[in-house]
Amino acid sequence: KLNTNTVVSKLATMEKVPVIYNITAEEYINSSVANYLNYIILGIGAICIAVSVYLVIKYKSKGFLAVISFATNIGLFSILIRLTKIQISLNGLAGILGLIVLNTILLDNILKCIKNTDKTFSENIKNAYLKTIDIFTVMLIIFVVFAFSNMTVISSTGLLVFWGWLVIVLGSLMLTVPMLSIANKG
């Protein structure tokens, strides 16, 4: 009876042994997920277009400014994904869809709140963020925990959504709010 050490030692001291084989057929196995990936990406694009149309129809020119901010956030997020080399899986695509929903909720709340003429613009923006703080906080906690997971798929999804969350929060503060402030004064 041989133990593992003996087998490894005998294999390490052996010379090269030629292996003779014949190829009988070539088979390529494609994942069924790869077939649907283009449809998923097209679906996410259609959702983005639907959100943009909704914002423009409901809020007119201020909605158009929000759409510009929405598109800029998507661009910044894409650059960030590229720079951080995060692996995108189906879970990641679901996370991106969640980020689109979160961004839409935030933009909708901002646009609703700035209609209020009883308060100042900055108070309205503060109220808009306070209306979405519960969603922001829960999402952040969940995906920071995901980011520290040992499983690559869950970890990359956590990182993806964390960076997306950061782009939405900071992008809205640095781009959407100033554009709407200028539009509000005009």
GROMACS .gro file of C-alpha atoms in nm:
model
  186
    1LYS     CA    1   0.000   0.000   0.000
    2LEU     CA    2   0.149   0.335  -0.113
    3ASN     CA    3   0.096   0.661   0.066
    4THR     CA    4   0.067   0.997  -0.111
    5ASN     CA    5   0.425   1.100  -0.042
    6THR     CA    6   0.561   0.786  -0.206
    7VAL     CA    7   0.346   0.833  -0.516
    8VAL     CA    8   0.446   1.200  -0.551
    9SER     CA    9   0.813   1.115  -0.504
   10LYS     CA   10   0.801   0.837  -0.770
   11LEU     CA   11   0.617   1.064  -1.015
   12ALA     CA   12   0.870   1.345  -0.958
   13THR     CA   13   1.170   1.117  -1.029
   14MET     CA   14   1.026   0.957  -1.343
   15GLU     CA   15   1.144   1.068  -1.682
   16LYS     CA   16   0.912   1.198  -1.949
   17VAL     CA   17   0.663   0.936  -2.059
   18PRO     CA   18   0.521   0.983  -2.408
   19VAL     CA   19   0.145   0.986  -2.425
   20ILE     CA   20  -0.014   0.872  -2.746
   21TYR     CA   21  -0.369   0.981  -2.820
   22ASN     CA   22  -0.598   1.028  -3.117
   23ILE     CA   23  -0.851   1.306  -3.162
   24THR     CA   24  -1.178   1.148  -3.262
   25ALA     CA   25  -1.400   1.457  -3.258
   26GLU     CA   26  -1.396   1.820  -3.161
   27GLU     CA   27  -1.680   1.948  -2.950
   28TYR     CA   28  -1.740   2.298  -2.829
   29ILE     CA   29  -1.975   2.344  -2.541
   30ASN     CA   30  -2.140   2.684  -2.525
   31SER     CA   31  -2.306   2.810  -2.214
   32SER     CA   32  -2.676   2.875  -2.243
   33VAL     CA   33  -2.617   3.193  -2.043
   34ALA     CA   34  -2.395   3.333  -2.319
   35ASN     CA   35  -2.685   3.303  -2.562
   36TYR     CA   36  -2.907   3.520  -2.342
   37LEU     CA   37  -2.643   3.776  -2.244
   38ASN     CA   38  -2.712   4.003  -2.541
   39TYR     CA   39  -3.084   3.995  -2.462
   40ILE     CA   40  -3.015   4.086  -2.100
   41ILE     CA   41  -2.796   4.378  -2.202
   42LEU     CA   42  -3.057   4.496  -2.454
   43GLY     CA   43  -3.321   4.470  -2.180
   44ILE     CA   44  -3.115   4.687  -1.945
   45GLY     CA   45  -3.068   4.938  -2.228
   46ALA     CA   46  -3.443   4.940  -2.291
   47ILE     CA   47  -3.506   5.003  -1.922
   48CYS     CA   48  -3.262   5.297  -1.929
   49ILE     CA   49  -3.442   5.442  -2.231
   50ALA     CA   50  -3.781   5.393  -2.062
   51VAL     CA   51  -3.655   5.570  -1.748
   52SER     CA   52  -3.523   5.856  -1.960
   53VAL     CA   53  -3.851   5.895  -2.147
   54TYR     CA   54  -4.044   5.885  -1.817
   55LEU     CA   55  -3.829   6.160  -1.664
   56VAL     CA   56  -3.853   6.385  -1.970
   57ILE     CA   57  -4.230   6.342  -2.006
   58LYS     CA   58  -4.304   6.392  -1.637
   59TYR     CA   59  -4.061   6.675  -1.556
   60LYS     CA   60  -4.000   6.841  -1.897
   61SER     CA   61  -3.672   7.041  -1.909
   62LYS     CA   62  -3.565   6.948  -1.556
   63GLY     CA   63  -3.631   6.586  -1.645
   64PHE     CA   64  -3.403   6.629  -1.946
   65LEU     CA   65  -3.128   6.757  -1.714
   66ALA     CA   66  -3.185   6.453  -1.493
   67VAL     CA   67  -3.149   6.228  -1.800
   68ILE     CA   68  -2.816   6.395  -1.879
   69SER     CA   69  -2.709   6.322  -1.521
   70PHE     CA   70  -2.840   5.965  -1.552
   71ALA     CA   71  -2.635   5.909  -1.869
   72THR     CA   72  -2.328   6.066  -1.710
   73ASN     CA   73  -2.361   5.835  -1.409
   74ILE     CA   74  -2.378   5.536  -1.644
   75GLY     CA   75  -2.064   5.658  -1.822
   76LEU     CA   76  -1.876   5.715  -1.496
   77PHE     CA   77  -1.987   5.375  -1.370
   78SER     CA   78  -1.867   5.207  -1.689
   79ILE     CA   79  -1.526   5.372  -1.658
   80LEU     CA   80  -1.507   5.269  -1.293
   81ILE     CA   81  -1.589   4.907  -1.379
   82ARG     CA   82  -1.316   4.911  -1.640
   83LEU     CA   83  -1.058   5.062  -1.403
   84THR     CA   84  -1.135   4.830  -1.112
   85LYS     CA   85  -1.151   4.521  -1.338
   86ILE     CA   86  -1.458   4.386  -1.160
   87GLN     CA   87  -1.591   4.062  -1.306
   88ILE     CA   88  -1.950   4.100  -1.422
   89SER     CA   89  -2.168   3.794  -1.379
   90LEU     CA   90  -2.543   3.745  -1.401
   91ASN     CA   91  -2.558   3.850  -1.036
   92GLY     CA   92  -2.369   4.165  -1.135
   93LEU     CA   93  -2.620   4.238  -1.409
   94ALA     CA   94  -2.897   4.206  -1.152
   95GLY     CA   95  -2.702   4.447  -0.933
   96ILE     CA   96  -2.675   4.692  -1.224
   97LEU     CA   97  -3.050   4.669  -1.270
   98GLY     CA   98  -3.093   4.748  -0.899
   99LEU     CA   99  -2.864   5.048  -0.938
  100ILE     CA  100  -3.075   5.176  -1.227
  101VAL     CA  101  -3.383   5.151  -1.004
  102LEU     CA  102  -3.203   5.326  -0.718
  103ASN     CA  103  -3.084   5.605  -0.947
  104THR     CA  104  -3.437   5.648  -1.085
  105ILE     CA  105  -3.586   5.666  -0.735
  106LEU     CA  106  -3.331   5.927  -0.629
  107LEU     CA  107  -3.377   6.141  -0.942
  108ASP     CA  108  -3.755   6.118  -0.911
  109ASN     CA  109  -3.740   6.224  -0.545
  110ILE     CA  110  -3.508   6.515  -0.627
  111LEU     CA  111  -3.734   6.634  -0.907
  112LYS     CA  112  -4.047   6.600  -0.690
  113CYS     CA  113  -3.890   6.786  -0.399
  114ILE     CA  114  -3.762   7.082  -0.598
  115LYS     CA  115  -4.119   7.153  -0.710
  116ASN     CA  116  -4.189   7.258  -0.352
  117THR     CA  117  -4.167   7.638  -0.345
  118ASP     CA  118  -4.224   7.666   0.031
  119LYS     CA  119  -3.867   7.561   0.108
  120THR     CA  120  -3.528   7.660  -0.028
  121PHE     CA  121  -3.360   7.457  -0.299
  122SER     CA  122  -3.102   7.311  -0.059
  123GLU     CA  123  -3.376   7.208   0.187
  124ASN     CA  124  -3.561   7.035  -0.096
  125ILE     CA  125  -3.244   6.845  -0.198
  126LYS     CA  126  -3.187   6.746   0.164
  127ASN     CA  127  -3.547   6.617   0.183
  128ALA     CA  128  -3.500   6.420  -0.140
  129TYR     CA  129  -3.194   6.244   0.000
  130LEU     CA  130  -3.369   6.183   0.332
  131LYS     CA  131  -3.658   6.017   0.147
  132THR     CA  132  -3.417   5.766  -0.008
  133ILE     CA  133  -3.172   5.728   0.283
  134ASP     CA  134  -3.331   5.403   0.402
  135ILE     CA  135  -3.288   5.238   0.060
  136PHE     CA  136  -2.934   5.376   0.030
  137THR     CA  137  -2.832   5.251   0.374
  138VAL     CA  138  -2.975   4.901   0.339
  139MET     CA  139  -2.825   4.860  -0.007
  140LEU     CA  140  -2.485   4.982   0.110
  141ILE     CA  141  -2.472   4.751   0.412
  142ILE     CA  142  -2.577   4.445   0.214
  143PHE     CA  143  -2.328   4.498  -0.066
  144VAL     CA  144  -2.035   4.591   0.158
  145VAL     CA  145  -2.093   4.258   0.333
  146PHE     CA  146  -2.107   4.090  -0.011
  147ALA     CA  147  -1.778   4.257  -0.109
  148PHE     CA  148  -1.595   4.077   0.174
  149SER     CA  149  -1.725   3.734   0.076
  150ASN     CA  150  -1.480   3.460  -0.021
  151MET     CA  151  -1.689   3.362  -0.322
  152THR     CA  152  -1.571   3.555  -0.628
  153VAL     CA  153  -1.916   3.593  -0.783
  154ILE     CA  154  -2.069   3.741  -0.468
  155SER     CA  155  -1.763   3.952  -0.393
  156SER     CA  156  -1.753   4.102  -0.742
  157THR     CA  157  -2.127   4.175  -0.727
  158GLY     CA  158  -2.078   4.348  -0.392
  159LEU     CA  159  -1.792   4.560  -0.528
  160LEU     CA  160  -1.986   4.640  -0.844
  161VAL     CA  161  -2.289   4.763  -0.656
  162PHE     CA  162  -2.078   4.949  -0.398
  163TRP     CA  163  -1.900   5.148  -0.669
  164GLY     CA  164  -2.230   5.205  -0.849
  165TRP     CA  165  -2.385   5.327  -0.525
  166LEU     CA  166  -2.098   5.569  -0.479
  167VAL     CA  167  -2.132   5.699  -0.836
  168ILE     CA  168  -2.507   5.753  -0.791
  169VAL     CA  169  -2.477   5.939  -0.460
  170LEU     CA  170  -2.177   6.154  -0.552
  171GLY     CA  171  -2.271   6.194  -0.919
  172SER     CA  172  -2.612   6.325  -0.823
  173LEU     CA  173  -2.464   6.567  -0.571
  174MET     CA  174  -2.191   6.691  -0.803
  175LEU     CA  175  -2.381   6.696  -1.133
  176THR     CA  176  -2.759   6.672  -1.101
  177VAL     CA  177  -2.800   6.912  -0.810
  178PRO     CA  178  -2.589   7.195  -0.962
  179MET     CA  179  -2.761   7.161  -1.302
  180LEU     CA  180  -3.105   7.171  -1.139
  181SER     CA  181  -2.999   7.461  -0.919
  182ILE     CA  182  -2.904   7.663  -1.225
  183ALA     CA  183  -3.228   7.563  -1.399
  184ASN     CA  184  -3.428   7.649  -1.086
  185LYS     CA  185  -3.279   8.001  -1.071
  186GLY     CA  186  -3.358   8.056  -1.440
   0.00000   0.00000   0.00000
